[in-house]
mmCIF file of C-alpha atoms in Angstrom:
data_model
loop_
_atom_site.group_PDB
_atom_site.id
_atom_site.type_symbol
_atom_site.label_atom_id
_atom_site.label_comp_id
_atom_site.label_asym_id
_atom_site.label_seq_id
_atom_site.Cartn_x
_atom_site.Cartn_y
_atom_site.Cartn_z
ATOM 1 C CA UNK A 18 -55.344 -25.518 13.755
ATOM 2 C CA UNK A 19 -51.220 -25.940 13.740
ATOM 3 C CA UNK A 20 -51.513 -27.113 10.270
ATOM 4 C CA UNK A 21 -53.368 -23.500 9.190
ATOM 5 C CA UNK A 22 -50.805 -21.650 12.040
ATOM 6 C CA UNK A 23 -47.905 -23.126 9.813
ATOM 7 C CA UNK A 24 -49.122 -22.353 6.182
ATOM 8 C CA UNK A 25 -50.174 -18.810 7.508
ATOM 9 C CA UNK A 26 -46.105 -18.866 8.829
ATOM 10 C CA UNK A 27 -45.172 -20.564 5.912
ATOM 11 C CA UNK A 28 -46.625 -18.092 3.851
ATOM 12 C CA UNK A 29 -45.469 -14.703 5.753
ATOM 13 C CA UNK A 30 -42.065 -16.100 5.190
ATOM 14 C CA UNK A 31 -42.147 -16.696 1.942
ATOM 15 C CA UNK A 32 -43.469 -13.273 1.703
ATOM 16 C CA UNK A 33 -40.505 -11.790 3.615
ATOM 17 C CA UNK A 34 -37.901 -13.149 1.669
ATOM 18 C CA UNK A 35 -39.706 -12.034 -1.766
ATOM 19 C CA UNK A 36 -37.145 -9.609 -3.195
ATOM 20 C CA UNK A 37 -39.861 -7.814 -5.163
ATOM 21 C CA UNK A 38 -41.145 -6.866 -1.421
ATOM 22 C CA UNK A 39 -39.010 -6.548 0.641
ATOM 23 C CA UNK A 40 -35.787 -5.319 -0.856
ATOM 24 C CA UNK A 41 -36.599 -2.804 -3.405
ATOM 25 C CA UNK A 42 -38.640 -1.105 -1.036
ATOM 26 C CA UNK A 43 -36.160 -0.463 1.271
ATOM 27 C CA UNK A 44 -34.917 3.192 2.701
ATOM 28 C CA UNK A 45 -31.793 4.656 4.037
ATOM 29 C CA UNK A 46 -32.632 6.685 6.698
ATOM 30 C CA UNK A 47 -30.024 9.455 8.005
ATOM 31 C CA UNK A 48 -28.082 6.906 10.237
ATOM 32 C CA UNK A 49 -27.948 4.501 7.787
ATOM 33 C CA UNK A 50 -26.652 7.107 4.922
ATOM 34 C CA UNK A 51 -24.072 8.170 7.255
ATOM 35 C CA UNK A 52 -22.785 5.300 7.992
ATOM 36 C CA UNK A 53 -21.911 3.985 3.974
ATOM 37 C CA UNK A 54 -20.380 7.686 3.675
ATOM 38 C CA UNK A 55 -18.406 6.650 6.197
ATOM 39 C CA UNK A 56 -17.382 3.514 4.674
ATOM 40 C CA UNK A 57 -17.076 5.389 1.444
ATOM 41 C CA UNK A 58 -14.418 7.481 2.898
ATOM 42 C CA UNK A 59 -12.270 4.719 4.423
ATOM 43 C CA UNK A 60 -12.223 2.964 1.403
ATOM 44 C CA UNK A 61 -11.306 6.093 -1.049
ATOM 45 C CA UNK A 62 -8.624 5.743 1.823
ATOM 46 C CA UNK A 63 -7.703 2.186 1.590
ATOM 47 C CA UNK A 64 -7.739 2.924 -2.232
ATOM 48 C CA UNK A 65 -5.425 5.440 -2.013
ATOM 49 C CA UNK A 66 -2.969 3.775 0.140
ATOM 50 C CA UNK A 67 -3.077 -0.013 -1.543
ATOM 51 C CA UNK A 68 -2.322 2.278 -5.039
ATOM 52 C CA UNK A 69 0.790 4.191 -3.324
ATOM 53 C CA UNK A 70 2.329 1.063 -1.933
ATOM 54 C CA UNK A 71 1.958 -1.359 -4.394
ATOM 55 C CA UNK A 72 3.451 1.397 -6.718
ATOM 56 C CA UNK A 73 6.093 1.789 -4.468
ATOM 57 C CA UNK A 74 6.756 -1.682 -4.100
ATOM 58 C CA UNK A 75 6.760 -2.419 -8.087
ATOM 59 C CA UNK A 76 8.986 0.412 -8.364
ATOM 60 C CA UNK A 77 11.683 -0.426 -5.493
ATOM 61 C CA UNK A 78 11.239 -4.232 -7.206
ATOM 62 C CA UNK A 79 12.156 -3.212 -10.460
ATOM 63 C CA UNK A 80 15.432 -1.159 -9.766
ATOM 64 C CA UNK A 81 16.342 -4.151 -7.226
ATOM 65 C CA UNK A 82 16.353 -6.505 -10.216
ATOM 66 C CA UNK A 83 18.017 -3.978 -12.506
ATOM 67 C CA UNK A 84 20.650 -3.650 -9.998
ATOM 68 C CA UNK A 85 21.176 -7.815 -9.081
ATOM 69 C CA UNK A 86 23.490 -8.253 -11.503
ATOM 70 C CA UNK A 87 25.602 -5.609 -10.598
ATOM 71 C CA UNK A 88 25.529 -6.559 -6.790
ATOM 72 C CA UNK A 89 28.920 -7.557 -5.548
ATOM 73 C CA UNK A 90 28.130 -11.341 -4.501
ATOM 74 C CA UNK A 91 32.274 -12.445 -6.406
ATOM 75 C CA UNK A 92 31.418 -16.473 -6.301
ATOM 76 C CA UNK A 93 34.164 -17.055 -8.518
ATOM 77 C CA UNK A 94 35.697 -15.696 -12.194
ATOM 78 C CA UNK A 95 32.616 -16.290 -15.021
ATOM 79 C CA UNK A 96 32.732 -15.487 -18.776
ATOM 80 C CA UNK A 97 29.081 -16.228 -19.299
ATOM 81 C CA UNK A 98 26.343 -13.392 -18.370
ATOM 82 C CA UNK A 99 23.103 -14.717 -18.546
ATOM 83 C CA UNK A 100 20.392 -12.695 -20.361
ATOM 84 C CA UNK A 101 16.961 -13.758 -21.806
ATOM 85 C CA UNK A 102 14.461 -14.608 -19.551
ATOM 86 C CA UNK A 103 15.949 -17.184 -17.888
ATOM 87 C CA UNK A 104 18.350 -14.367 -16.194
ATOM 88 C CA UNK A 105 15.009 -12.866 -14.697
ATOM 89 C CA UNK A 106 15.013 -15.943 -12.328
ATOM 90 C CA UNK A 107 18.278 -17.575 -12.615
ATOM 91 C CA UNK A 108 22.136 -16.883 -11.553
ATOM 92 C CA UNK A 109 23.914 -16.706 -8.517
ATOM 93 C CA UNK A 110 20.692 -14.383 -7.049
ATOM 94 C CA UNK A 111 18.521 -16.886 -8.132
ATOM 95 C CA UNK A 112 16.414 -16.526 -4.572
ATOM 96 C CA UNK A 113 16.603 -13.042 -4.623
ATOM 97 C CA UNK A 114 15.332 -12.368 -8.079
ATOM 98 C CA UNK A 115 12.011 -15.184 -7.384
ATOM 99 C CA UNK A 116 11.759 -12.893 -4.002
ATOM 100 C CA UNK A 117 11.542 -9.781 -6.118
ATOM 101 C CA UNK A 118 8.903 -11.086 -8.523
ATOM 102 C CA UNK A 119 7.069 -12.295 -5.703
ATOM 103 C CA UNK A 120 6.723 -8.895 -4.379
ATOM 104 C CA UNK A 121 6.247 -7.239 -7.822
ATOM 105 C CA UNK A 122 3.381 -9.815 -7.992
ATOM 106 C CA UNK A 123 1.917 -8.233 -4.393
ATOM 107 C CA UNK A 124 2.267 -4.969 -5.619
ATOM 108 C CA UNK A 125 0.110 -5.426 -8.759
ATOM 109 C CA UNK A 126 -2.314 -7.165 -6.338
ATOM 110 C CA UNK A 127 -2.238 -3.850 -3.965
ATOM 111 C CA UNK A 128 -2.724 -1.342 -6.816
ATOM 112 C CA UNK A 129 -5.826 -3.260 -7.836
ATOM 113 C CA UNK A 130 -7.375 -3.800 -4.315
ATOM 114 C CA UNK A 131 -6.465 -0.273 -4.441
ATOM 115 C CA UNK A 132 -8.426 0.812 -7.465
ATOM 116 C CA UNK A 133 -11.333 -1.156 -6.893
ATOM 117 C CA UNK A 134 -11.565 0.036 -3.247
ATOM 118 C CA UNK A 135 -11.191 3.668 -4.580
ATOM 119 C CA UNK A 136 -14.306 2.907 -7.034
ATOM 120 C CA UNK A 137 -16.374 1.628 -4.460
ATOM 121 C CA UNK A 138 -15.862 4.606 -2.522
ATOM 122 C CA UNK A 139 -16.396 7.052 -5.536
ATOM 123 C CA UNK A 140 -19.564 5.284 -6.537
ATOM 124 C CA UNK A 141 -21.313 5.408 -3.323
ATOM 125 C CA UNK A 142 -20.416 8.549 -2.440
ATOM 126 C CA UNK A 143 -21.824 9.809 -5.814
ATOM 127 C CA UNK A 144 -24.724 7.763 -5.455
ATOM 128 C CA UNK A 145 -25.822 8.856 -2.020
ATOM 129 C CA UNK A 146 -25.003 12.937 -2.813
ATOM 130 C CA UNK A 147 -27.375 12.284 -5.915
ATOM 131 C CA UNK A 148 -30.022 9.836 -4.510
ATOM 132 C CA UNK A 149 -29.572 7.948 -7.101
ATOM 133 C CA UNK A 150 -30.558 4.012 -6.790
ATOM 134 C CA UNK A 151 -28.983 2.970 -9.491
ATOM 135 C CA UNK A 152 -25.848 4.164 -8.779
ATOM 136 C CA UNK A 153 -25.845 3.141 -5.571
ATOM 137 C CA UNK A 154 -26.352 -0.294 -7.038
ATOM 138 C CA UNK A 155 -23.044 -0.018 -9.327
ATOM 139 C CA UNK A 156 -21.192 0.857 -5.758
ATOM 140 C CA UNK A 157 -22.388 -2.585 -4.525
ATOM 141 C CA UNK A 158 -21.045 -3.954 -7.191
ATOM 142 C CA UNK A 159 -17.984 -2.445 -7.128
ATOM 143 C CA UNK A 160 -17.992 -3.673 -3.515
ATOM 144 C CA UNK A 161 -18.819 -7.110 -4.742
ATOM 145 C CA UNK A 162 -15.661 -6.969 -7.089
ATOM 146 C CA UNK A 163 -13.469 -5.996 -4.454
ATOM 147 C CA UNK A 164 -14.169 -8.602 -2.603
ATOM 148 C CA UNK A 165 -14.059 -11.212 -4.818
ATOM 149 C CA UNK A 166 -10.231 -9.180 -5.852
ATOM 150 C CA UNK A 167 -9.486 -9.897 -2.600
ATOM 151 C CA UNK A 168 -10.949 -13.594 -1.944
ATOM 152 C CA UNK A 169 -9.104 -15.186 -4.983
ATOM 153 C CA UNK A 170 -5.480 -13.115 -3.332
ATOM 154 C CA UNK A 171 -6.374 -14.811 -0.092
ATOM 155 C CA UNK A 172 -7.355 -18.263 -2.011
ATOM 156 C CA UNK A 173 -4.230 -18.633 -4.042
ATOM 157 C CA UNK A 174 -1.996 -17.571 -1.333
ATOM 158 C CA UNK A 175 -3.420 -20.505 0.855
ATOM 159 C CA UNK A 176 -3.156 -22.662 -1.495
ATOM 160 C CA UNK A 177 0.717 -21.531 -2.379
ATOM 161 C CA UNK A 178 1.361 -22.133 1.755
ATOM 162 C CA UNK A 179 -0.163 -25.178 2.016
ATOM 163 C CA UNK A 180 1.530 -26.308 -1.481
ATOM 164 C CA UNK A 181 5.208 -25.307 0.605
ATOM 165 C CA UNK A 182 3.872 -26.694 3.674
ATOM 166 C CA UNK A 183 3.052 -29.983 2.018
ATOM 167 C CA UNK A 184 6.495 -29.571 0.083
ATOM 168 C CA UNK A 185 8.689 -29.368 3.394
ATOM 169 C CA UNK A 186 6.700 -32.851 5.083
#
């Protein structure tokens, strides 16, 4: 008898987690729809924003390293101005232009958190005023990508603290 009870168990679960059953049949109902409209809007929001302010920030980057050289820091009488690329990171400023990368680097990663925010929201808002299943499956996926945009930022930043962290034992 708890041999059969467990198959039968055995085999309802097996059933429930069948994707060809369970998930492709599934509905949105009106509370449900509302809410990923919701999240659609936030996140043409969050798009919108991440996209402004890592503009912003690439921008104000960019004239601060234009204008480094011409800072007045006087450390003493030189004949040589460096140029090339090793004047991008190197000189007197030498901290201040790595700083400035770093945040020309964040910026980049903004705008694209931004853009792939903004296409998760355009995609599921399309897909829901359409009914369309498909494109609500390119939303996920857009979703997906986001998050994976924003798990590899997280990641390597980690990894570049504990690398410093390690660094100053």
């Amino acid at each position: 008898m708890e041999q059969e009870q467990f198959q039968h168990e055995h085999q309802q679960s097996s059933t429930d987690l069948n994707p060809a059953s369970s998930l492709f049949q599934m509905n949105l109902d009106a509370h449900n729809s509302y809410n990923l409209r919701s999240a659609s809007s936030w996140a043409k929001v969050l798009g919108v924003c991440g996209a402004i302010t890592g503009s912003i920030l690439i921008v104000l980057m960019l004239v601060l390293l234009s204008k480094v050289n011409e800072v007045i820091w006087y450390v003493g009488y030189s004949y040589r101005r460096s140029s090339g690329f090793g004047s991008l990171f190197s000189g007197p400023s030498e901290q201040l232009k790595l700083g400035a990368w770093i945040m020309i680097i964040t910026g980049i990663i903004f705008v694209v958190g931004g853009i792939f925010s903004y296409h998760f929201g355009n995609k599921i808002t399309a897909a829901l005023r359409a009914n369309d299943q498909n494109g609500l499956n390119n939303g996920f996926a857009a979703l997906r990508n986001y998050f994976a945009v924003r798990a590899i930022t997280v990641i390597l930043v980690m990894i570049i603290l504990l690398m410093n962290l390690a660094n100053s034992l």
